C-alpha positions as semicolon CSV with decimal commas, in nm:
position;residue;x (nm);y (nm);z (nm)
1;M;8,981;9,877;7,781
2;S;8,747;10,190;7,813
3;N;8,825;10,498;8,045
4;K;8,522;10,388;8,243
5;T;8,641;10,044;8,322
6;Q;8,703;9,953;8,697
7;I;8,857;9,683;8,850
8;P;8,634;9,519;9,122
9;D;8,786;9,554;9,473
10;E;8,765;9,164;9,489
11;V;8,992;9,124;9,191
12;F;9,254;9,349;9,369
13;D;9,250;9,134;9,694
14;Q;9,275;8,799;9,468
15;A;9,581;8,991;9,302
16;A;9,720;9,097;9,629
17;D;9,683;8,734;9,752
18;W;9,888;8,614;9,421
19;L;10,159;8,866;9,466
20;L;10,234;8,747;9,820
21;I;10,263;8,399;9,723
22;L;10,500;8,502;9,412
23;N;10,714;8,696;9,643
24;S;10,748;8,434;9,902
25;G;10,971;8,251;9,673
26;D;10,814;7,896;9,744
27;M;10,561;7,881;9,477
28;T;10,496;7,529;9,368
29;V;10,433;7,400;9,008
30;E;10,062;7,351;9,096
31;Q;10,041;7,726;9,239
32;T;10,233;7,859;8,935
33;A;9,966;7,681;8,666
34;L;9,659;7,815;8,875
35;Y;9,807;8,171;8,892
36;E;9,857;8,170;8,511
37;Q;9,496;8,018;8,490
38;W;9,356;8,301;8,703
39;K;9,546;8,559;8,531
40;T;9,413;8,470;8,179
41;Q;9,064;8,438;8,296
42;K;9,000;8,805;8,277
43;I;9,169;9,106;8,164
44;E;9,047;9,270;8,501
45;H;9,293;8,976;8,657
46;A;9,583;9,047;8,456
47;L;9,536;9,443;8,504
48;A;9,520;9,422;8,856
49;I;9,842;9,243;8,884
50;Q;10,027;9,473;8,676
51;Y;9,892;9,768;8,890
52;L;10,009;9,620;9,212
53;D;10,313;9,498;9,048
54;K;10,412;9,847;8,947
55;F;10,433;9,968;9,271
56;S;10,623;9,632;9,403
57;I;10,988;9,618;9,337
58;G;11,118;9,314;9,187
59;T;10,751;9,117;9,153
60;G;10,729;9,165;8,777
61;A;10,964;8,882;8,704
62;I;10,919;8,656;8,998
63;A;10,636;8,447;8,800
64;R;10,930;8,349;8,566
65;S;11,050;8,081;8,820
66;G;11,410;7,956;8,803
67;H;11,549;8,310;8,797
68;S;11,792;8,413;9,081
69;K;11,726;8,740;9,310
70;K;12,053;8,866;9,126
71;Q;11,901;8,838;8,773
72;L;11,561;8,948;8,899
73;A;11,735;9,290;9,006
74;A;11,928;9,315;8,693
75;E;11,609;9,270;8,503
76;Q;11,393;9,521;8,729
77;K;11,623;9,811;8,558
78;T;11,508;9,717;8,225
79;K;11,183;9,682;8,318
80;F;11,132;9,998;8,439
81;K;11,232;10,166;8,097
82;F;10,899;9,990;7,940
83;K;10,670;10,023;8,239
84;F;10,516;10,361;8,155
85;S;10,467;10,288;7,785
86;S;10,313;9,945;7,879
87;L;10,051;10,101;8,095
88;C;9,961;10,382;7,839
89;G;9,923;10,090;7,585
90;L;9,657;9,930;7,813
91;G;9,486;10,252;7,924
92;I;9,540;10,172;8,256
93;L;9,656;10,536;8,353
94;A;9,341;10,668;8,243
95;V;9,168;10,369;8,439
96;L;9,327;10,445;8,764
97;G;9,272;10,834;8,755
98;I;9,654;10,901;8,712
99;S;9,662;11,246;8,573
100;L;9,844;11,335;8,269
101;Y;9,772;11,691;8,233
102;I;10,114;11,805;8,383
103;M;10,413;11,658;8,231
104;P;10,710;11,630;8,441
105;W;10,895;11,899;8,228
106;E;10,657;12,166;8,255
107;K;10,662;12,150;8,645
108;W;11,034;12,120;8,659
109;R;11,106;12,434;8,414
110;A;10,848;12,642;8,630
111;D;11,062;12,898;8,868
112;H;10,963;12,746;9,159
113;Y;10,851;12,400;9,231
114;S;10,805;12,173;9,545
115;K;10,849;11,788;9,568
116;V;10,619;11,545;9,707
117;G;10,590;11,569;10,058
118;E;10,748;11,904;10,066
119;I;10,621;12,227;10,182
120;K;10,833;12,540;10,059
121;T;10,842;12,907;10,149
122;L;10,968;13,169;9,954
123;H;10,983;13,540;10,025
124;L;10,924;13,766;9,698
125;E;11,091;14,077;9,598
126;D;10,810;14,288;9,736
127;G;10,808;14,112;10,041
128;S;10,505;13,910;9,997
129;K;10,499;13,551;10,143
130;L;10,453;13,253;9,908
131;I;10,403;12,896;10,039
132;L;10,418;12,588;9,812
133;A;10,225;12,295;9,912
134;S;10,359;11,955;9,828
135;D;10,406;11,874;9,464
136;S;10,319;12,237;9,335
137;A;10,454;12,489;9,088
138;V;10,453;12,832;9,024
139;D;10,607;13,100;8,766
140;I;10,677;13,447;8,910
141;Q;10,613;13,744;8,678
142;F;10,666;14,063;8,823
143;S;10,688;14,352;8,619
144;N;10,637;14,753;8,670
145;Q;10,277;14,714;8,565
146;A;10,178;14,415;8,792
147;R;10,280;14,162;9,047
148;Q;10,169;13,819;8,882
149;L;10,202;13,459;8,981
150;R;10,103;13,178;8,737
151;L;9,994;12,880;8,926
152;I;10,090;12,594;8,717
153;T;10,005;12,292;8,932
154;G;9,909;12,241;9,312
155;E;9,829;12,466;9,589
156;I;9,977;12,789;9,701
157;F;9,939;13,021;10,004
158;I;10,005;13,395;9,941
159;K;10,048;13,700;10,217
160;T;10,058;13,996;10,028
161;A;10,281;14,301;10,102
162;N;10,193;14,646;10,049
163;D;10,368;14,814;9,726
164;P;10,355;15,190;9,791
165;D;10,607;15,286;9,535
166;L;10,414;15,130;9,225
167;Q;10,074;15,026;9,342
168;R;10,090;14,739;9,129
169;P;9,822;14,494;9,173
170;F;9,881;14,114;9,289
171;I;9,738;13,858;9,084
172;V;9,764;13,492;9,083
173;A;9,693;13,367;8,702
174;T;9,505;12,992;8,684
175;E;9,388;12,794;8,403
176;Y;9,047;12,936;8,406
177;G;9,103;13,306;8,548
178;T;9,285;13,516;8,758
179;V;9,250;13,581;9,145
180;Q;9,347;13,963;9,234
181;A;9,440;14,017;9,605
182;L;9,287;14,295;9,775
183;G;9,544;14,336;10,067
184;T;9,489;13,948;10,181
185;E;9,571;13,623;10,286
186;F;9,457;13,345;10,062
187;T;9,525;13,022;9,890
188;V;9,455;12,914;9,564
189;R;9,437;12,535;9,483
190;D;9,440;12,375;9,119
191;E;9,186;12,067;9,168
192;D;9,359;11,825;8,891
193;H;9,267;12,090;8,653
194;H;8,919;12,052;8,694
195;K;8,828;12,354;8,875
196;I;9,019;12,635;9,108
197;Q;8,950;12,672;9,466
198;V;9,024;12,996;9,649
199;N;8,983;13,018;10,029
200;V;9,045;13,373;10,172
201;Y;9,163;13,398;10,515
202;R;9,225;13,778;10,555
203;E;9,048;14,070;10,372
204;A;8,914;13,963;10,039
205;V;8,988;13,894;9,647
206;A;8,840;13,913;9,309
207;V;8,807;13,614;9,073
208;T;8,773;13,681;8,708
209;R;8,711;13,392;8,484
210;H;8,848;13,399;8,128
211;E;8,499;13,336;7,981
212;H;8,301;13,635;8,007
213;N;8,515;13,835;8,189
214;Q;8,313;13,759;8,508
215;T;8,405;13,874;8,831
216;T;8,322;13,754;9,158
217;L;8,458;13,886;9,506
218;I;8,505;13,653;9,777
219;P;8,528;13,795;10,143
220;Q;8,750;13,704;10,425
221;G;8,646;13,381;10,605
222;Y;8,503;13,217;10,236
223;R;8,593;13,012;9,981
224;A;8,445;12,956;9,630
225;F;8,531;12,743;9,330
226;Y;8,553;12,830;8,973
227;D;8,618;12,685;8,623
228;H;8,584;12,770;8,260
229;E;8,200;12,774;8,303
230;K;8,076;12,952;8,626
231;T;8,217;13,040;9,001
232;S;8,051;12,883;9,250
233;Q;7,855;13,058;9,542
234;T;8,075;13,151;9,843
235;I;8,099;12,910;10,149
236;K;8,198;12,961;10,473
237;L;8,545;12,839;10,587
238;R;8,560;12,596;10,882
239;N;8,942;12,643;10,956
240;P;9,036;13,029;11,060
241;Q;9,426;12,945;10,879
242;P;9,564;12,716;10,629
243;Y;9,704;12,450;10,863
244;W;9,885;12,282;10,614
245;T;10,117;12,545;10,564
246;Q;10,209;12,441;10,941
247;Q;10,253;12,052;10,824
248;I;9,907;11,995;10,958
249;L;9,589;11,836;10,798
250;A;9,279;11,962;11,002
251;V;8,968;11,760;10,923
252;E;8,634;11,791;11,088
253;N;8,367;11,499;10,977
254;W;8,546;11,433;10,673
255;P;8,503;11,135;10,520
256;L;8,780;10,870;10,531
257;K;8,824;10,889;10,149
258;K;8,877;11,235;10,148
259;V;9,125;11,215;10,439
260;I;9,330;10,984;10,282
261;F;9,339;11,146;9,955
262;E;9,455;11,459;10,117
263;L;9,732;11,257;10,291
264;Y;9,836;11,092;9,986
265;R;9,912;11,437;9,819
266;Y;10,223;11,456;10,043
267;K;10,327;11,060;9,973
268;H;10,454;10,866;9,683
269;G;10,245;10,553;9,584
270;S;9,877;10,471;9,571
271;Y;9,599;10,303;9,774
272;R;9,267;10,133;9,793
273;I;9,003;10,187;10,047
274;D;8,739;9,917;10,085
275;P;8,392;10,061;10,038
276;Q;8,271;9,946;10,345
277;V;8,476;10,200;10,533
278;Q;8,544;10,493;10,293
279;D;8,249;10,705;10,417
280;I;8,361;10,691;10,781
281;L;8,342;11,053;10,919
282;V;8,656;11,137;11,044
283;S;8,788;11,451;11,297
284;G;9,149;11,532;11,399
285;L;9,489;11,667;11,340
286;F;9,726;11,471;11,140
287;P;10,078;11,558;11,060
288;L;10,152;11,601;10,685
289;N;10,542;11,567;10,764
290;N;10,504;11,183;10,866
291;I;10,224;11,032;10,670
292;N;10,266;10,692;10,812
293;Q;10,222;10,811;11,169
294;S;9,901;10,958;11,046
295;L;9,781;10,666;10,876
296;E;9,843;10,437;11,177
297;T;9,645;10,712;11,383
298;L;9,347;10,689;11,127
299;A;9,399;10,304;11,191
300;D;9,372;10,305;11,557
301;Q;9,084;10,558;11,595
302;N;8,876;10,390;11,344
303;Q;8,961;10,022;11,374
304;L;9,117;9,994;11,022
305;Q;9,338;9,735;10,868
306;L;9,639;9,870;10,704
307;T;9,822;9,630;10,458
308;F;10,134;9,772;10,281
309;Y;10,177;9,511;9,983
310;S;10,500;9,737;9,884
311;P;10,603;10,082;10,016
312;F;10,425;10,218;9,740
313;F;10,072;10,060;9,770
314;L;9,843;10,036;10,062
315;S;9,532;9,847;10,130
316;I;9,301;10,013;10,377
317;K;9,020;9,769;10,519
318;N;8,785;9,736;10,811
319;Q;8,974;9,559;11,090
320;Q;8,915;9,189;11,102
321;P;8,790;9,053;11,460
322;P;9,060;8,814;11,629
323;Q;8,955;8,471;11,529
324;T;8,891;8,228;11,832
325;T;8,943;7,867;11,836
326;K;8,722;7,621;12,016
327;P;8,853;7,448;12,295
328;Q;8,905;7,069;12,231
329;S;8,664;6,831;12,417
């Protein structure tokens, strides 16, 4: 299957319905035959089942009727060992947009890293303040010539301190260039290894790309993106500070799909948004230390239906109006 192949929304809905029946424990012989027939009709059907099953503990073996729950639990341990290689073999990781650019051990070997859902604050030897957003990693490389951080993945906030004795520059090295602080507070975010976003909240920074050694100044209150080809024009920031450092996601007229994407940077699992609601504009403040609460708030404010098929997979749809029954005559 090519990397461009997409699984239609209606197939996910059908797969989710089948998994609910499979989990019920009351699947009939006729239902089993219909399920097997549906699953083998198209490869998208099998892929949708496998994807949802990936985030549902214990469902993978339920279709093999006649096994006890104790047997299924024991088999699940073995199943997990083969899960990742099976997905890679089918090309599912690429199809579903799961990034393989950063291997876990590269993050774990970093000088400092944060877990999913964690915001970590560090005080560096020069007095500077460093905050790591969820699932981020950084190396610290201080010398007599420079104070340098290397952003491996994720997002960081820096509040630089003066260096009166050595007057060393403060630099953040990224995949596509460097960001030099000019007495400042700023954030640097790696956008899934496609581009780097820099937000400046105080003073200014100088961005220098590896290609062509081109330098761009980003002033206070502005942001810009850069990659291996170019640096974007500066764009005015909407927020005066990075609220994520205070465990808050502040949004103003964001499409729902962008809000959910940001919230899921702080939560394990995956999700699917119905195309009918993904572009709803959202404004508000949402806690990053309680993602489920933020999701419920979003649902209440925008008449959304949240369906958790497991702790690790969420379906987001438009809320269905209550069904009314006709009075009997």
